[in-house]
Coordinates of C-alpha atoms in Angstrom, one line a residue:
M1 CA 19.5 -29.1 -34.8
S2 CA 21.3 -26.0 -33.4
F3 CA 20.7 -22.5 -34.7
K4 CA 24.3 -21.6 -35.4
K5 CA 25.5 -19.2 -38.2
V6 CA 26.3 -21.0 -41.4
S7 CA 28.2 -20.3 -44.4
K8 CA 25.8 -20.9 -47.2
P9 CA 22.4 -19.3 -46.9
I10 CA 20.8 -21.9 -48.8
R11 CA 21.2 -23.9 -45.6
L12 CA 19.3 -21.5 -43.5
Q13 CA 16.3 -21.1 -46.2
T14 CA 16.2 -24.9 -46.3
R15 CA 15.9 -25.1 -42.6
L16 CA 13.4 -22.3 -42.5
I17 CA 11.3 -24.0 -45.3
F18 CA 11.5 -27.2 -43.2
Y19 CA 10.3 -25.6 -40.0
S20 CA 7.7 -23.8 -41.8
T21 CA 6.4 -26.8 -43.3
L22 CA 6.3 -28.7 -40.3
I23 CA 4.5 -25.7 -38.5
I24 CA 2.0 -25.6 -41.2
L25 CA 1.4 -29.3 -41.0
F26 CA 1.2 -29.1 -37.4
L27 CA -1.4 -26.2 -37.4
M28 CA -3.5 -28.0 -40.2
V29 CA -3.4 -31.2 -38.4
V30 CA -4.6 -29.4 -35.3
V31 CA -7.3 -27.6 -37.2
I32 CA -8.6 -30.6 -39.0
I33 CA -8.8 -32.4 -35.7
L34 CA -10.6 -29.6 -34.1
V35 CA -13.0 -29.2 -37.0
E36 CA -13.6 -33.0 -37.4
N37 CA -14.3 -33.1 -33.6
R38 CA -16.5 -30.1 -33.8
Q39 CA -18.3 -31.5 -36.7
S40 CA -18.8 -34.9 -35.0
E41 CA -20.0 -33.3 -32.0
T42 CA -22.4 -31.4 -34.1
I43 CA -23.6 -34.5 -36.0
Q44 CA -24.0 -36.1 -32.5
E45 CA -25.9 -33.3 -31.2
E46 CA -28.1 -33.3 -34.0
L47 CA -28.9 -36.9 -33.8
Q48 CA -29.3 -36.3 -29.8
R49 CA -31.8 -33.4 -30.4
R50 CA -33.7 -35.4 -33.1
G51 CA -34.1 -38.3 -30.6
M52 CA -35.0 -36.1 -27.7
A53 CA -37.5 -34.3 -30.0
I54 CA -39.1 -37.6 -30.9
A55 CA -39.0 -38.9 -27.6
R56 CA -40.6 -35.8 -26.0
N57 CA -43.4 -35.7 -28.8
L58 CA -43.9 -39.4 -28.2
A59 CA -44.2 -38.6 -24.4
G60 CA -46.7 -35.9 -25.1
V61 CA -49.1 -37.9 -27.2
S62 CA -48.9 -40.9 -24.7
T63 CA -49.4 -39.3 -21.6
N64 CA -53.1 -39.8 -21.5
A65 CA -52.6 -43.4 -22.8
L66 CA -50.2 -44.0 -19.6
L67 CA -52.7 -42.5 -17.0
T68 CA -55.4 -44.6 -18.4
Y69 CA -53.2 -47.7 -19.0
N70 CA -54.4 -47.8 -22.6
Y71 CA -51.8 -50.1 -23.8
I72 CA -53.4 -50.4 -27.4
V73 CA -52.9 -46.6 -28.1
L74 CA -49.4 -46.9 -26.6
E75 CA -48.6 -49.8 -28.8
Q76 CA -49.9 -47.8 -31.8
N77 CA -47.8 -44.8 -31.1
A78 CA -44.6 -46.9 -30.4
E79 CA -45.0 -48.8 -33.8
K80 CA -45.9 -45.4 -35.8
V81 CA -42.5 -43.8 -34.2
A82 CA -40.5 -46.7 -35.1
L83 CA -41.1 -46.5 -38.8
E84 CA -39.1 -43.4 -38.9
E85 CA -35.6 -43.3 -40.1
D86 CA -32.8 -44.5 -37.8
I87 CA -35.4 -45.6 -35.2
V88 CA -34.2 -48.9 -33.9
Y89 CA -36.9 -49.5 -31.3
V90 CA -39.5 -47.7 -29.3
I91 CA -40.2 -48.8 -25.6
I92 CA -42.8 -47.4 -23.3
H93 CA -43.0 -48.2 -19.7
D94 CA -45.8 -47.7 -17.3
K95 CA -46.0 -46.5 -13.8
E96 CA -45.1 -50.0 -12.6
R97 CA -41.8 -50.1 -14.8
R98 CA -43.3 -52.8 -17.1
V99 CA -43.5 -52.6 -20.7
A100 CA -46.5 -51.0 -21.9
A101 CA -45.3 -50.9 -25.8
Y102 CA -42.2 -52.4 -27.4
S103 CA -42.1 -51.9 -31.1
G104 CA -41.8 -55.0 -33.0
H105 CA -42.0 -57.1 -30.0
S106 CA -45.6 -57.1 -28.6
E107 CA -44.8 -60.2 -26.8
K108 CA -42.6 -58.3 -24.3
Q109 CA -45.6 -56.4 -23.1
G110 CA -46.0 -56.3 -19.2
M111 CA -42.4 -57.7 -18.7
I112 CA -39.9 -55.9 -16.6
L113 CA -36.5 -55.4 -18.5
T114 CA -33.6 -56.2 -16.3
D115 CA -30.8 -55.1 -18.4
E116 CA -28.2 -52.3 -17.3
V117 CA -29.5 -49.8 -19.9
S118 CA -33.1 -50.3 -19.0
Q119 CA -32.6 -50.2 -15.3
K120 CA -30.9 -46.7 -15.7
A121 CA -33.5 -45.4 -17.9
L122 CA -36.3 -46.5 -15.5
E123 CA -34.3 -45.0 -12.6
T124 CA -33.9 -41.5 -14.0
R125 CA -36.0 -38.6 -13.0
G126 CA -35.0 -36.5 -15.8
P127 CA -34.0 -36.8 -19.4
L128 CA -31.1 -39.5 -20.0
I129 CA -29.1 -40.4 -23.2
Q130 CA -26.9 -43.8 -23.0
L131 CA -24.8 -45.5 -25.4
A132 CA -26.0 -49.0 -25.8
F133 CA -25.4 -51.9 -28.0
H134 CA -28.5 -53.7 -30.0
K135 CA -28.0 -56.6 -32.1
G136 CA -24.2 -56.1 -32.2
K137 CA -24.7 -52.3 -33.4
R138 CA -23.9 -49.1 -31.4
I139 CA -27.2 -47.1 -30.6
L140 CA -28.0 -44.2 -28.6
D141 CA -30.9 -45.3 -25.9
I142 CA -32.7 -41.7 -25.3
S143 CA -35.0 -41.9 -22.1
I144 CA -37.9 -39.2 -21.2
P145 CA -39.6 -39.7 -17.8
V146 CA -43.4 -38.9 -18.0
Y147 CA -44.9 -36.7 -15.4
I148 CA -48.3 -34.6 -15.0
K149 CA -48.6 -31.0 -13.7
E150 CA -50.7 -32.0 -10.7
S151 CA -48.1 -34.7 -9.6
K152 CA -44.4 -35.0 -9.0
E153 CA -45.0 -38.8 -9.4
K154 CA -43.4 -40.5 -12.4
W155 CA -46.1 -42.1 -14.5
G156 CA -43.9 -43.6 -17.1
T157 CA -40.8 -43.8 -19.2
I158 CA -40.5 -43.2 -23.0
R159 CA -37.2 -44.7 -24.8
I160 CA -36.2 -44.2 -28.2
G161 CA -33.2 -46.5 -29.6
L162 CA -31.5 -44.4 -32.6
S163 CA -29.1 -46.0 -34.8
L164 CA -25.5 -44.5 -35.0
S165 CA -24.9 -46.0 -38.5
R166 CA -25.7 -42.9 -40.6
M167 CA -23.9 -40.9 -38.1
V168 CA -20.9 -42.7 -38.5
E169 CA -21.1 -42.5 -42.4
Q170 CA -21.5 -38.9 -42.2
I171 CA -18.6 -38.4 -39.9
L172 CA -16.5 -40.6 -42.2
K173 CA -17.4 -38.3 -45.1
T174 CA -16.5 -35.0 -43.1
R175 CA -13.0 -36.7 -42.2
I176 CA -12.3 -37.4 -45.9
N177 CA -13.3 -33.9 -47.0
L178 CA -11.2 -32.3 -44.3
F179 CA -8.3 -34.5 -45.2
I180 CA -8.6 -33.5 -48.8
M181 CA -8.8 -29.8 -48.0
G182 CA -6.0 -29.9 -45.5
F183 CA -3.6 -31.6 -48.4
F184 CA -4.4 -28.5 -50.6
A185 CA -4.0 -26.0 -47.7
I186 CA -0.5 -27.6 -46.7
V187 CA 0.6 -27.5 -50.3
A188 CA -0.5 -23.9 -50.5
G189 CA 1.2 -23.2 -47.2
I190 CA 4.6 -24.8 -48.1
L191 CA 4.6 -22.8 -51.5
G192 CA 3.9 -19.7 -49.8
S193 CA 6.5 -20.3 -47.2
I194 CA 9.2 -21.1 -50.0
F195 CA 8.1 -17.6 -51.3
F196 CA 8.7 -15.7 -48.1
V197 CA 11.9 -17.7 -47.0
R198 CA 13.6 -16.5 -49.9
R199 CA 12.9 -12.9 -49.1
I200 CA 14.5 -13.5 -45.4
T201 CA 18.2 -12.8 -45.0
R202 CA 20.6 -14.8 -42.6
P203 CA 20.1 -12.3 -39.6
I204 CA 16.9 -13.7 -38.9
S205 CA 18.8 -16.7 -37.4
K206 CA 19.7 -14.8 -34.5
L207 CA 16.2 -13.3 -34.0
V208 CA 15.1 -16.9 -33.9
E209 CA 17.6 -18.0 -31.4
T210 CA 16.9 -15.0 -28.9
T211 CA 13.3 -15.7 -29.4
I212 CA 13.7 -19.3 -28.4
S213 CA 15.7 -18.1 -25.3
A214 CA 13.0 -15.8 -24.3
A215 CA 10.4 -18.2 -24.9
H216 CA 12.0 -20.3 -22.1
G217 CA 12.3 -17.5 -19.7
D218 CA 16.0 -16.3 -20.5
L219 CA 15.7 -12.5 -20.9
E220 CA 19.2 -11.8 -20.6
H221 CA 20.1 -12.2 -24.4
T222 CA 20.1 -9.3 -26.7
I223 CA 20.3 -9.1 -30.6
D224 CA 23.1 -7.4 -32.6
I225 CA 21.8 -6.9 -36.1
R226 CA 23.4 -4.2 -38.6
T227 CA 21.7 -4.7 -41.8
G228 CA 20.3 -1.2 -42.3
D229 CA 16.9 -2.5 -43.0
E230 CA 13.5 -3.6 -41.7
I231 CA 15.4 -6.7 -39.9
E232 CA 17.7 -4.4 -37.9
E233 CA 14.6 -2.3 -36.8
L234 CA 12.9 -5.4 -35.6
G235 CA 15.9 -6.5 -33.7
K236 CA 16.2 -3.2 -32.0
N237 CA 12.4 -3.3 -31.1
F238 CA 12.8 -6.7 -30.1
N239 CA 15.7 -6.0 -27.6
H240 CA 13.5 -3.1 -26.0
M241 CA 10.9 -5.6 -25.6
I242 CA 13.0 -8.0 -23.8
K243 CA 14.3 -5.4 -21.6
E244 CA 10.9 -4.3 -20.7
L245 CA 9.9 -7.6 -19.9
R246 CA 12.9 -8.1 -17.9
I247 CA 11.8 -5.2 -15.7
H248 CA 8.4 -6.2 -15.5
R249 CA 9.4 -9.8 -14.6
N250 CA 11.7 -8.5 -11.7
Q251 CA 8.7 -6.4 -10.4
L252 CA 6.1 -9.2 -10.5
E253 CA 8.6 -11.5 -8.7
E254 CA 9.1 -8.6 -5.9
R255 CA 5.4 -8.3 -5.5
L256 CA 4.5 -12.1 -5.6
S257 CA 7.1 -12.2 -2.8
E258 CA 5.5 -9.4 -0.8
I259 CA 1.9 -10.9 -1.5
T260 CA 3.1 -14.3 -0.4
S261 CA 4.3 -12.8 2.8
L262 CA 1.3 -10.8 3.3
K263 CA -1.0 -13.6 2.9
A264 CA 0.9 -15.8 5.3
Y265 CA 0.7 -12.9 8.0
T266 CA -3.1 -12.5 7.5
D267 CA -3.7 -16.2 7.7
N268 CA -1.8 -16.2 10.8
I269 CA -3.8 -13.2 12.1
L270 CA -7.3 -14.9 11.5
S271 CA -6.1 -18.4 12.8
S272 CA -5.0 -16.5 16.0
M273 CA -8.0 -14.4 16.5
T274 CA -10.2 -15.2 19.7
N275 CA -13.3 -14.0 17.7
G276 CA -15.2 -15.7 14.9
L277 CA -15.0 -14.1 11.5
I278 CA -16.8 -14.7 8.2
T279 CA -16.9 -12.7 4.9
I280 CA -19.1 -13.2 2.0
D281 CA -19.3 -11.7 -1.5
M282 CA -22.5 -9.7 -3.1
E283 CA -23.9 -13.2 -3.9
G284 CA -23.9 -14.3 -0.3
R285 CA -21.3 -16.9 -0.8
I286 CA -18.8 -17.5 2.0
V287 CA -15.2 -16.5 1.1
T288 CA -13.3 -16.5 4.4
V289 CA -13.8 -18.3 7.6
N290 CA -11.4 -18.4 10.5
E291 CA -10.7 -21.2 13.0
M292 CA -13.0 -19.7 15.7
A293 CA -16.0 -19.2 13.6
K294 CA -15.6 -22.9 12.7
R295 CA -15.4 -24.0 16.0
I296 CA -18.4 -22.1 17.4
L297 CA -20.5 -23.0 13.9
I298 CA -19.2 -26.8 14.2
K299 CA -18.3 -27.0 10.5
D300 CA -15.3 -27.3 8.4
N301 CA -14.1 -25.5 5.3
Q302 CA -15.7 -28.2 2.9
Q303 CA -18.9 -27.3 4.4
L304 CA -18.5 -23.6 4.5
I305 CA -16.1 -22.0 1.8
G306 CA -17.6 -21.3 -1.5
K307 CA -21.1 -22.1 -0.4
S308 CA -24.1 -19.5 0.0
L309 CA -24.9 -18.7 3.7
S310 CA -28.3 -20.3 3.3
E311 CA -26.9 -23.5 2.0
A312 CA -24.2 -23.7 4.6
L313 CA -26.2 -22.4 7.7
G314 CA -29.9 -22.3 6.7
L315 CA -32.5 -19.7 5.8
K316 CA -33.5 -19.2 9.5
H317 CA -30.1 -18.9 10.9
P318 CA -29.5 -15.5 12.7
I319 CA -26.0 -15.0 11.1
H320 CA -27.7 -15.7 7.5
N321 CA -30.3 -13.1 8.4
I322 CA -28.1 -10.3 9.9
M323 CA -25.6 -10.7 7.0
N324 CA -28.3 -10.3 4.4
L325 CA -29.7 -7.4 6.3
T326 CA -26.2 -5.8 6.0
L327 CA -26.0 -6.2 2.5
S328 CA -29.7 -5.3 1.5
Q329 CA -29.5 -2.1 3.6
R330 CA -25.9 -1.4 2.8
K331 CA -25.4 -0.4 6.3
A332 CA -23.1 -1.8 9.3
I333 CA -24.8 -3.5 12.4
S334 CA -22.9 -2.9 15.7
H335 CA -23.2 -5.3 18.8
S336 CA -26.3 -7.3 18.0
E337 CA -26.8 -10.3 20.4
I338 CA -27.9 -13.5 18.7
E339 CA -28.4 -17.1 19.9
L340 CA -27.1 -20.3 18.3
E341 CA -27.2 -23.9 19.2
G342 CA -23.9 -25.3 20.3
K343 CA -22.7 -28.7 21.3
D344 CA -23.4 -28.3 25.0
G345 CA -26.6 -26.2 24.9
S346 CA -27.5 -22.4 23.6
L347 CA -24.6 -20.1 22.8
C348 CA -24.9 -16.2 23.0
L349 CA -22.9 -14.2 20.7
I350 CA -22.4 -10.6 20.1
A351 CA -22.0 -9.9 16.4
S352 CA -21.1 -6.8 14.4
T353 CA -21.0 -6.3 10.6
A354 CA -19.5 -4.2 8.1
L355 CA -19.1 -3.9 4.4
I356 CA -16.2 -4.6 2.4
T357 CA -15.2 -2.3 -0.6
D358 CA -12.8 -2.2 -3.3
G359 CA -10.2 0.5 -4.1
R360 CA -12.9 2.3 -5.9
G361 CA -15.1 2.4 -2.8
E362 CA -17.7 0.1 -4.2
T363 CA -19.0 -2.5 -2.1
I364 CA -18.0 -6.1 -3.0
G365 CA -19.1 -8.0 0.0
A366 CA -19.7 -8.1 3.9
L367 CA -17.9 -9.3 6.9
M368 CA -19.1 -10.4 10.4
I369 CA -17.2 -10.7 13.6
F370 CA -18.8 -12.4 16.5
Q371 CA -17.6 -13.5 19.8
D372 CA -19.1 -16.0 22.2
I373 CA -20.4 -14.1 25.4
T374 CA -22.2 -17.1 26.9
E375 CA -19.9 -17.4 29.8
L376 CA -20.2 -13.6 30.3
K377 CA -24.0 -13.7 30.2
D378 CA -24.2 -16.4 32.7
L379 CA -21.8 -14.6 35.1
E380 CA -24.0 -11.5 34.5
E381 CA -27.1 -13.4 35.5
K382 CA -25.2 -14.7 38.6
L383 CA -24.3 -11.2 39.6
R384 CA -27.9 -10.0 39.1
Q385 CA -29.1 -12.8 41.2
A386 CA -26.5 -11.9 43.9
D387 CA -27.7 -8.3 43.9
R388 CA -31.4 -9.4 44.3
L389 CA -30.1 -11.6 47.2
A390 CA -28.2 -8.8 48.7
A391 CA -31.1 -6.4 48.5
L392 CA -33.2 -9.3 50.2
G393 CA -32.5 -7.8 53.5
T394 CA -33.7 -4.4 52.7
L395 CA -37.0 -6.0 50.9
S396 CA -37.5 -8.0 54.3
A397 CA -37.8 -4.9 56.2
G398 CA -40.2 -3.2 53.7
L399 CA -41.9 -6.5 53.6
A400 CA -42.4 -6.7 57.2
H401 CA -43.9 -3.2 57.6
E402 CA -46.3 -4.1 54.7
I403 CA -47.5 -7.4 56.4
K404 CA -47.8 -5.8 59.8
N405 CA -51.0 -3.9 59.2
P406 CA -53.1 -6.8 57.6
L407 CA -51.9 -9.0 60.2
S408 CA -52.9 -6.7 62.9
A409 CA -56.4 -6.7 61.4
I410 CA -56.5 -10.4 61.1
K411 CA -55.3 -11.0 64.5
T412 CA -58.2 -8.5 66.0
F413 CA -60.8 -10.2 64.2
V414 CA -59.5 -13.8 65.3
Q415 CA -59.2 -12.8 68.7
L416 CA -62.9 -11.3 68.7
L417 CA -64.2 -14.3 67.0
P418 CA -65.1 -16.6 69.8
K419 CA -66.9 -13.8 71.6
K420 CA -69.0 -12.5 68.7
I421 CA -69.4 -15.4 66.5
E422 CA -73.0 -15.1 66.9
S423 CA -73.2 -11.6 65.9
P424 CA -74.3 -11.2 62.1
S425 CA -72.7 -7.8 61.6
F426 CA -69.6 -8.8 63.2
M427 CA -69.3 -12.0 60.8
E428 CA -70.3 -9.8 57.9
K429 CA -67.1 -7.6 58.6
F430 CA -65.1 -10.8 59.4
N431 CA -65.8 -12.4 56.1
I432 CA -65.0 -9.1 54.4
T433 CA -61.9 -8.0 56.1
V434 CA -60.1 -11.1 56.7
P435 CA -60.1 -12.3 53.1
R436 CA -59.2 -9.0 51.8
E437 CA -56.2 -8.7 54.0
I438 CA -55.1 -12.3 53.3
E439 CA -55.3 -11.4 49.6
R440 CA -53.3 -8.4 50.2
I441 CA -50.5 -10.3 51.9
N442 CA -50.6 -12.8 49.0
Q443 CA -50.5 -10.2 46.4
L444 CA -47.6 -8.6 48.2
V445 CA -45.7 -12.1 48.4
E446 CA -46.5 -12.4 44.8
D447 CA -45.1 -9.3 43.5
L448 CA -42.0 -10.1 45.8
L449 CA -41.3 -13.4 44.4
E450 CA -41.8 -11.9 40.8
L451 CA -39.1 -9.3 41.7
T452 CA -36.6 -11.9 42.8
R453 CA -37.3 -14.8 40.5
T454 CA -35.3 -15.4 37.4
R455 CA -37.1 -15.7 33.8
K456 CA -38.7 -18.9 33.0
R457 CA -41.1 -18.5 30.4
P458 CA -39.5 -18.7 26.7
F459 CA -38.8 -15.4 24.6
V460 CA -41.4 -15.3 21.8
K461 CA -41.6 -13.0 18.6
I462 CA -43.5 -9.6 19.9
D463 CA -44.9 -6.6 18.0
V464 CA -44.4 -3.9 20.4
N465 CA -47.0 -1.7 18.8
H466 CA -49.8 -4.2 19.3
L467 CA -48.9 -4.7 22.9
I468 CA -49.1 -1.0 23.5
S469 CA -52.6 -0.8 21.9
Q470 CA -53.6 -3.6 24.0
V471 CA -52.7 -1.8 27.1
I472 CA -54.4 1.6 26.2
E473 CA -57.6 -0.5 25.1
L474 CA -57.3 -1.8 28.9
H475 CA -57.2 1.5 30.4
G476 CA -59.3 3.5 27.9
E477 CA -62.2 3.8 30.2
E478 CA -60.2 5.0 33.1
M479 CA -58.6 7.7 31.0
K480 CA -62.0 8.9 29.7
K481 CA -63.2 9.3 33.3
R482 CA -60.3 11.2 34.2
D483 CA -60.3 13.4 31.2
I484 CA -57.0 12.2 30.1
I485 CA -56.4 12.5 26.2
F486 CA -54.2 9.7 24.7
E487 CA -51.8 10.5 21.8
G488 CA -50.2 7.7 19.9
H489 CA -47.1 8.2 17.5
L490 CA -46.3 4.6 16.8
E491 CA -43.9 4.1 13.9
K492 CA -45.2 1.8 11.4
N493 CA -43.3 -1.6 10.3
I494 CA -40.9 -1.4 13.1
P495 CA -38.9 -4.8 13.7
S496 CA -40.4 -7.3 16.2
I497 CA -38.4 -8.1 19.3
S498 CA -37.9 -11.2 21.4
G499 CA -39.6 -11.1 24.6
D500 CA -42.0 -12.4 27.3
S501 CA -45.4 -10.7 26.1
D502 CA -46.9 -11.0 29.6
G503 CA -44.1 -9.4 31.4
L504 CA -43.8 -6.4 29.0
Y505 CA -47.6 -6.1 29.1
R506 CA -47.5 -5.8 32.7
A507 CA -44.5 -3.3 32.6
F508 CA -46.2 -1.1 29.9
S509 CA -49.5 -1.3 32.2
N510 CA -47.6 -0.3 35.2
L511 CA -46.2 2.8 33.4
V512 CA -49.8 3.8 31.9
I513 CA -51.2 3.5 35.4
N514 CA -48.7 5.7 37.0
S515 CA -49.2 8.2 34.4
I516 CA -53.0 8.3 34.9
Q517 CA -52.5 8.3 38.7
A518 CA -50.0 11.5 38.3
M519 CA -52.9 13.4 36.2
P520 CA -56.1 13.5 38.7
N521 CA -57.3 16.7 37.0
G522 CA -56.9 15.3 33.4
G523 CA -54.1 15.8 31.0
V524 CA -52.3 14.2 27.9
L525 CA -50.6 10.9 27.7
S526 CA -48.5 10.4 24.7
I527 CA -46.7 7.2 23.8
S528 CA -44.5 6.9 20.9
S529 CA -42.2 4.1 19.4
N530 CA -39.6 4.1 16.8
F531 CA -36.6 2.1 15.5
E532 CA -33.1 3.1 16.0
N533 CA -29.8 1.8 14.6
K534 CA -27.0 4.1 15.7
D535 CA -25.0 1.6 17.6
S536 CA -27.1 -1.6 17.4
P537 CA -30.9 -2.2 16.3
T538 CA -33.0 -0.9 19.3
I539 CA -36.6 -0.1 19.8
K540 CA -37.4 3.1 21.7
I541 CA -40.6 3.5 23.6
T542 CA -41.5 6.7 25.2
F543 CA -44.1 7.6 27.7
V544 CA -45.1 11.2 28.4
D545 CA -47.7 12.6 30.7
T546 CA -48.4 16.2 31.7
G547 CA -49.0 15.3 35.4
I548 CA -47.6 16.6 38.7
G549 CA -44.5 15.4 38.2
M550 CA -41.9 14.2 40.8
D551 CA -39.3 15.9 42.7
E552 CA -35.4 14.9 42.9
E553 CA -35.8 12.7 45.9
T554 CA -38.8 11.0 44.5
L555 CA -37.1 10.5 41.2
K556 CA -34.1 9.1 42.8
N557 CA -35.7 6.4 44.6
L558 CA -38.5 5.8 42.0
F559 CA -37.2 2.1 41.1
N560 CA -36.5 1.0 44.7
P561 CA -38.7 -1.7 46.2
F562 CA -41.5 -0.5 48.7
F563 CA -40.7 3.3 47.9
T564 CA -44.1 5.0 47.1
T565 CA -45.7 8.5 47.5
K566 CA -49.3 7.1 47.2
D567 CA -51.8 6.4 50.0
K568 CA -52.5 2.9 48.3
G569 CA -49.8 0.4 46.9
V570 CA -46.8 -1.2 48.5
G571 CA -44.1 0.4 46.1
L572 CA -43.3 -2.7 44.1
G573 CA -44.8 -1.6 40.6
M574 CA -42.1 0.5 39.3
A575 CA -39.2 -2.1 40.7
L576 CA -41.0 -4.7 38.8
T577 CA -41.1 -2.8 35.7
R578 CA -37.4 -2.0 35.7
K579 CA -36.9 -5.8 36.4
I580 CA -39.0 -7.0 33.3
V581 CA -37.0 -4.5 31.1
E582 CA -33.7 -5.4 32.6
N583 CA -34.8 -9.3 31.8
H584 CA -35.1 -8.3 28.1
K585 CA -31.7 -6.7 28.1
G586 CA -33.2 -3.3 27.9
T587 CA -33.0 0.0 29.9
I588 CA -35.6 2.2 31.1
E589 CA -35.0 6.1 32.4
A590 CA -37.3 8.5 34.1
I591 CA -37.1 12.2 33.5
S592 CA -39.4 14.6 35.5
K593 CA -39.7 17.8 37.3
K594 CA -42.2 18.9 39.8
D595 CA -45.4 20.1 38.3
M596 CA -44.0 19.6 34.9
G597 CA -44.7 16.0 34.1
T598 CA -42.9 12.8 33.8
T599 CA -41.1 11.1 30.7
F600 CA -40.2 7.2 30.7
I601 CA -37.8 6.1 28.0
L602 CA -37.5 2.4 27.4
K603 CA -34.9 0.9 24.9
L604 CA -35.6 -2.7 24.1
P605 CA -32.8 -4.6 21.7
V606 CA -34.1 -6.0 18.6
V607 CA -33.0 -9.6 18.4
I608 CA -32.3 -11.1 14.8
F609 CA -34.4 -14.4 14.2

């Protein structure tokens, strides 16, 4: 039926009354259905809560009997509960799934029920409500597993069968009452609509037509009403509203087009990135993952998007730890190296994080960008090995010089051995000098091998402060003898590093020995440690002595093998120290002036575990 202008107002009124009646009838039907459904749900929920309460109460009073297999008490409990209203049956299963008690059916005690409802009830690890049939009638089968606090093992199952007959009767009464109330409401609504329709004039039909068009998305129509009353004002306001809606719709369409284009552009950038990218929200859930990140992590969207970092990667995963650290400290982390297990072995990544903020500057999440630098690390290690091999010629010359003196002494004693083998004094010198010179050569070779070989021992978690304390304890007596005062400034609660504890112990010991030897007349040795996080998380360790210092030439050649200014020693200690620090991806720097002491500054990166 169309909304055209008609000659007789009564037709419009009749039509409005008809439509109003339909609307009222529809609304009342919807209300009745919703209320009836809600009432039915409430009745069902009450019945379920009652059943659950009875089952839990029975489980509470029957726990001890189940633990002791006291079937008599269990049967008494079941029969007592079965006397309550709407209880069809009470079944108690023991730990072995056998019937410990069955109200009204004592002959089933010890049986295993094989019906589908019983099997589901026995399998459940929590409360379970099932719709079932008993003797042709619908019932609710409510199951409660029985546990004890000291064990997670299931000790039995309590089942209650509740009749639905009374619930059906209550729902039927509710429906009848709702229908009666709905009937009177519809009658009242129709009478009210007739009253108000008589006050509405013919121009309202134009308003109805335009509103229907607008409801279907046609915002080009306008209303031309000239009645000089509220209907005309309503028409003007409606025309203004339609105009505003049209403007806003056009703006929304333009913005939607821009957002769609921007999203496609952003998705293309993310998929084309050669670095991996992950973003998370404040709850730690993964929001965005690009293709490179999925390839590195060997996971797909289903395993990552919407999942928490701990769920998707694990609590001990380095990415989980560094992202959580960024959110908890509200601070970005730059160029942190992490190791992951990949398909073909261990991967080395360099990762940086940043906080994500909204338009008001509030933090709404964090992002991480990481790059696989495994090949670069392998190439770097090969270049270092090549440098060590290139320096082998220089080392050989120094080695030949250092071995020459011990070999000369050994050669002299060996040549004299046939002539003076009977001389006790000669043999005493021989037994002292030859092994000492051989051990000197052996130690020289060991130091040289240590300087050239690659790291074999696995890195472990190390407390730097504890390692420094061990080194000071080792050399404490020597410092006392030389009147050297130790001052420790070790920052508490600094992060652990990943490294070789034996290697770092030797490096720290070499630096302490160097400082002790530089203060023959006493002085002060100060060691400090602190955590820095300017560009990347780093532990800074500083050794400061008040010794004789070094001139520019000595400082320049300090870390060269076989360079030494001491009467004893072969000049490999500081070279080994630098090699150990570099193996830990750290740096060492020496600052010194003649007669003004020496400062060694070590920086070791913190690896997120």
